[in-house]
Amino acid sequence: GQQVMQIPQYQHVQEGEDFTTYCNSSTTLSNIQWYKQRPGGHPVFLIQLVKSGEVKKQKRLTFQFGEAKKNSSLHITATQTTDVGTYFCAGSPNDYKLSFGAGTTVTVRA
Amino acid sequence: DAGVIQSPRHEVTEMGQEVTLRCKPISGHDYLFWYRQTMMRGLELLIYFNNNVPIDDSGMPEDRFSAKMPNASFSTLKIQPSEPRDSAVYFCASRPAGGTYEQYFGPGTRLTVT
């Protein structure tokens, strides 16, 4: 079945620094979504990418979808303490069923 | 809108007991998903419904697990009999038929089986 791999598993970042988390699928995806889960909370939708090579920005967050629609990345600039949490990518081959990556858990050193 | 509602928020039960988790999706959403989250296995899709009909239950771990959606505003996930390895956070999520494919998650039920 479809597998979505995500690296790194943990990211310890100094406040103000940038970091990137990567997502790779074993199969071509129809779309990829990114979610954020705060400690003790539930996943909250951030964004969806559909087109090959698509790039979307949300303030300090930049999301990319690969040309082959099998990989994606999330880049955060100038990390803040509010960025703490686990970031999940979730891929779908058919627009209905999502396969979640293992997530990247981000901690921030002030 | 109140969002996706789940109950109970916490459940502690003894091995062998029946457990029923409940979910009320967002009104007007046609899809409902049940997920399980553990440290070891991450976030796993158990089953999803479209217009109250189960579409894919391939993620249901075994026959001890069953899910129903008797109407558009209510779904249950039942574990009978429960085992310690079922301890996890169970999330319900819903999404509308059109628009983006964003899923709206409920707050989850933290299940502990002793």
Tab-separated table of C-alpha atoms in Angstrom:
chain	number	residue	atom	x	y	z
A	1	GLY	CA	0.000	0.000	0.000
A	2	GLN	CA	0.904	3.619	-0.168
A	3	GLN	CA	3.535	4.818	2.271
A	4	VAL	CA	4.458	8.355	3.133
A	5	MET	CA	7.861	8.865	4.708
A	6	GLN	CA	8.720	12.033	6.560
A	7	ILE	CA	12.076	13.303	7.827
A	8	PRO	CA	13.446	14.344	10.172
A	9	GLN	CA	11.459	12.859	13.038
A	10	TYR	CA	12.643	15.563	15.419
A	11	GLN	CA	13.858	19.076	14.775
A	12	HIS	CA	15.382	21.173	17.542
A	13	VAL	CA	15.656	24.748	16.373
A	14	GLN	CA	17.098	27.913	17.818
A	15	GLU	CA	14.526	30.696	17.790
A	16	GLY	CA	15.035	32.782	14.680
A	17	GLU	CA	16.592	29.986	12.617
A	18	ASP	CA	15.092	28.288	9.567
A	19	PHE	CA	14.351	24.613	9.045
A	20	THR	CA	12.825	22.254	6.501
A	21	THR	CA	10.882	19.029	6.836
A	22	TYR	CA	10.581	16.602	3.916
A	23	CYS	CA	7.937	14.181	2.803
A	24	ASN	CA	8.264	11.358	0.251
A	25	SER	CA	5.663	9.018	-1.131
A	26	SER	CA	6.159	5.588	-2.672
A	27	THR	CA	3.461	6.381	-5.229
A	28	THR	CA	2.270	9.380	-7.200
A	29	LEU	CA	-0.142	11.515	-5.234
A	30	SER	CA	-3.306	13.285	-6.272
A	31	ASN	CA	-2.677	15.918	-3.652
A	32	ILE	CA	-0.705	16.431	-0.479
A	33	GLN	CA	-1.844	18.140	2.680
A	34	TRP	CA	0.032	19.480	5.676
A	35	TYR	CA	-1.297	19.496	9.221
A	36	LYS	CA	0.021	20.825	12.508
A	37	GLN	CA	-0.653	19.237	15.872
A	38	ARG	CA	0.177	21.124	19.031
A	39	PRO	CA	1.116	19.073	22.122
A	40	GLY	CA	-2.052	17.542	23.527
A	41	GLY	CA	-4.090	18.787	20.603
A	42	HIS	CA	-5.515	17.489	17.377
A	43	PRO	CA	-4.238	17.826	13.804
A	44	VAL	CA	-5.184	21.124	12.213
A	45	PHE	CA	-5.100	21.625	8.462
A	46	LEU	CA	-2.481	24.036	7.147
A	47	ILE	CA	-2.568	23.724	3.372
A	48	GLN	CA	-3.199	21.533	0.349
A	49	LEU	CA	-1.047	21.230	-2.772
A	50	VAL	CA	-2.474	19.765	-5.949
A	51	LYS	CA	-0.397	20.823	-8.938
A	52	SER	CA	2.981	19.478	-9.956
A	53	GLY	CA	5.723	21.883	-8.831
A	54	GLU	CA	3.272	23.998	-6.839
A	55	VAL	CA	4.628	26.410	-4.241
A	56	LYS	CA	2.451	28.096	-1.640
A	57	LYS	CA	3.335	30.476	1.166
A	58	GLN	CA	1.663	31.246	4.454
A	59	LYS	CA	3.582	34.022	6.172
A	60	ARG	CA	6.827	32.326	7.293
A	61	LEU	CA	5.820	28.887	5.979
A	62	THR	CA	6.632	27.785	2.413
A	63	PHE	CA	5.188	24.569	1.017
A	64	GLN	CA	6.345	22.814	-2.142
A	65	PHE	CA	5.008	19.904	-4.156
A	66	GLY	CA	7.512	18.051	-6.319
A	67	GLU	CA	7.391	17.882	-10.086
A	68	ALA	CA	6.659	14.161	-9.988
A	69	LYS	CA	4.002	14.656	-7.285
A	70	LYS	CA	5.763	12.170	-5.029
A	71	ASN	CA	7.492	14.509	-2.598
A	72	SER	CA	6.855	17.693	-0.693
A	73	SER	CA	8.567	20.000	1.744
A	74	LEU	CA	7.706	22.550	4.392
A	75	HIS	CA	10.200	25.314	5.080
A	76	ILE	CA	9.795	27.616	8.085
A	77	THR	CA	11.830	30.799	8.304
A	78	ALA	CA	12.678	32.705	11.470
A	79	THR	CA	11.244	30.050	13.769
A	80	GLN	CA	9.177	31.301	16.689
A	81	THR	CA	8.015	29.598	19.872
A	82	THR	CA	4.529	29.478	18.383
A	83	ASP	CA	5.864	27.052	15.764
A	84	VAL	CA	6.259	24.315	18.383
A	85	GLY	CA	4.341	21.164	17.531
A	86	THR	CA	4.317	18.215	15.157
A	87	TYR	CA	3.974	18.813	11.442
A	88	PHE	CA	2.429	16.035	9.384
A	89	CYS	CA	2.269	15.607	5.674
A	90	ALA	CA	-0.594	13.504	4.363
A	91	GLY	CA	-0.781	12.153	0.856
A	92	SER	CA	-3.768	10.980	-1.073
A	93	PRO	CA	-3.865	8.937	-4.278
A	94	ASN	CA	-7.565	9.462	-4.774
A	95	ASP	CA	-8.723	12.621	-2.948
A	96	TYR	CA	-10.399	10.663	-0.167
A	97	LYS	CA	-8.072	8.462	1.807
A	98	LEU	CA	-5.090	10.143	3.457
A	99	SER	CA	-1.861	8.425	4.460
A	100	PHE	CA	-0.078	10.397	7.122
A	101	GLY	CA	3.652	10.622	7.526
A	102	ALA	CA	5.168	9.994	10.951
A	103	GLY	CA	5.498	13.725	11.538
A	104	THR	CA	8.315	16.085	12.420
A	105	THR	CA	8.211	17.212	16.040
A	106	VAL	CA	9.615	20.710	16.412
A	107	THR	CA	10.984	22.185	19.599
A	108	VAL	CA	12.316	25.717	19.826
A	109	ARG	CA	15.128	27.020	22.007
A	110	ALA	CA	14.505	30.592	23.038
B	1	ASP	CA	-20.094	25.863	14.063
B	2	ALA	CA	-19.059	23.711	17.010
B	3	GLY	CA	-16.653	21.645	14.984
B	4	VAL	CA	-16.334	17.882	15.226
B	5	ILE	CA	-17.481	16.659	18.620
B	6	GLN	CA	-16.143	13.526	20.254
B	7	SER	CA	-17.072	11.818	23.488
B	8	PRO	CA	-15.834	10.822	25.899
B	9	ARG	CA	-12.603	12.821	25.925
B	10	HIS	CA	-10.957	10.295	28.211
B	11	GLU	CA	-11.817	6.667	28.810
B	12	VAL	CA	-10.130	4.270	31.188
B	13	THR	CA	-11.319	0.693	31.124
B	14	GLU	CA	-10.209	-2.771	32.044
B	15	MET	CA	-9.118	-5.378	29.569
B	16	GLY	CA	-12.051	-7.349	28.225
B	17	GLN	CA	-14.581	-4.559	28.583
B	18	GLU	CA	-16.520	-3.066	25.703
B	19	VAL	CA	-15.638	0.494	24.729
B	20	THR	CA	-17.765	2.806	22.588
B	21	LEU	CA	-16.403	6.041	21.188
B	22	ARG	CA	-18.754	8.627	19.722
B	23	CYS	CA	-18.445	11.279	17.066
B	24	LYS	CA	-20.648	14.047	15.729
B	25	PRO	CA	-19.293	15.417	12.448
B	26	ILE	CA	-19.681	18.959	11.240
B	27	SER	CA	-23.153	19.487	9.808
B	28	GLY	CA	-23.199	19.121	6.033
B	29	HIS	CA	-19.995	17.117	5.807
B	30	ASP	CA	-20.366	13.990	3.702
B	31	TYR	CA	-17.212	12.151	4.754
B	32	LEU	CA	-16.319	10.849	8.190
B	33	PHE	CA	-13.007	9.289	9.152
B	34	TRP	CA	-11.820	7.405	12.226
B	35	TYR	CA	-8.099	7.516	13.053
B	36	ARG	CA	-5.949	6.030	15.772
B	37	GLN	CA	-2.766	7.731	16.979
B	38	THR	CA	0.015	6.030	18.931
B	39	MET	CA	3.678	6.795	19.414
B	40	MET	CA	4.694	3.565	17.737
B	41	ARG	CA	2.407	3.621	14.699
B	42	GLY	CA	1.618	7.307	14.285
B	43	LEU	CA	-1.711	8.403	12.817
B	44	GLU	CA	-3.539	5.511	11.156
B	45	LEU	CA	-6.782	5.612	9.225
B	46	LEU	CA	-9.118	2.927	10.534
B	47	ILE	CA	-12.251	3.432	8.427
B	48	TYR	CA	-14.078	6.095	6.504
B	49	PHE	CA	-17.695	6.691	5.515
B	50	ASN	CA	-19.291	8.562	2.664
B	51	ASN	CA	-22.933	9.555	3.142
B	52	ASN	CA	-23.142	7.171	6.114
B	53	VAL	CA	-21.886	4.190	4.088
B	54	PRO	CA	-18.570	2.539	5.043
B	55	ILE	CA	-16.241	2.844	2.064
B	56	ASP	CA	-12.908	1.510	3.248
B	57	ASP	CA	-12.376	-0.405	6.474
B	58	SER	CA	-9.037	-1.919	5.536
B	59	GLY	CA	-7.371	-0.120	8.430
B	60	MET	CA	-9.530	-1.721	11.092
B	61	PRO	CA	-7.045	-3.829	13.027
B	62	GLU	CA	-9.236	-6.856	13.705
B	63	ASP	CA	-12.733	-8.113	14.292
B	64	ARG	CA	-12.799	-6.649	17.767
B	65	PHE	CA	-13.218	-3.254	16.142
B	66	SER	CA	-16.461	-2.146	14.511
B	67	ALA	CA	-17.786	1.206	13.342
B	68	LYS	CA	-21.245	2.413	12.448
B	69	MET	CA	-22.803	5.556	11.106
B	70	PRO	CA	-26.578	5.279	11.564
B	71	ASN	CA	-27.187	8.829	10.336
B	72	ALA	CA	-25.369	11.866	9.011
B	73	SER	CA	-24.793	13.368	12.434
B	74	PHE	CA	-23.509	10.442	14.458
B	75	SER	CA	-20.908	7.688	14.314
B	76	THR	CA	-19.561	5.162	16.784
B	77	LEU	CA	-16.381	3.141	17.032
B	78	LYS	CA	-16.706	0.088	19.222
B	79	ILE	CA	-14.003	-2.174	20.620
B	80	GLN	CA	-15.154	-5.468	22.088
B	81	PRO	CA	-13.338	-6.910	23.936
B	82	SER	CA	-10.735	-4.219	24.597
B	83	GLU	CA	-7.048	-5.038	25.097
B	84	PRO	CA	-4.164	-2.995	26.541
B	85	ARG	CA	-2.652	-2.605	23.054
B	86	ASP	CA	-5.764	-0.673	22.034
B	87	SER	CA	-4.643	2.199	24.245
B	88	ALA	CA	-4.306	5.224	21.986
B	89	VAL	CA	-5.897	8.520	21.036
B	90	TYR	CA	-8.796	8.012	18.650
B	91	PHE	CA	-9.682	10.897	16.372
B	92	CYS	CA	-12.768	11.425	14.307
B	93	ALA	CA	-12.557	13.778	11.321
B	94	SER	CA	-15.030	14.994	8.732
B	95	ARG	CA	-14.915	16.870	5.442
B	96	PRO	CA	-17.385	18.127	2.887
B	97	ALA	CA	-17.806	16.578	-0.536
B	98	GLY	CA	-16.617	19.584	-2.499
B	99	GLY	CA	-13.989	22.265	-2.163
B	100	THR	CA	-10.585	21.399	-0.761
B	101	TYR	CA	-9.996	18.000	0.723
B	102	GLU	CA	-9.265	19.439	4.143
B	103	GLN	CA	-10.219	17.209	7.028
B	104	TYR	CA	-11.507	18.717	10.263
B	105	PHE	CA	-10.418	16.748	13.287
B	106	GLY	CA	-12.219	16.413	16.574
B	107	PRO	CA	-10.414	16.787	19.896
B	108	GLY	CA	-9.924	13.030	20.197
B	109	THR	CA	-10.668	10.384	22.809
B	110	ARG	CA	-7.743	9.210	24.880
B	111	LEU	CA	-8.354	5.521	25.611
B	112	THR	CA	-6.441	3.644	28.280
B	113	VAL	CA	-7.024	-0.082	28.670
B	114	THR	CA	-5.524	-1.575	31.822
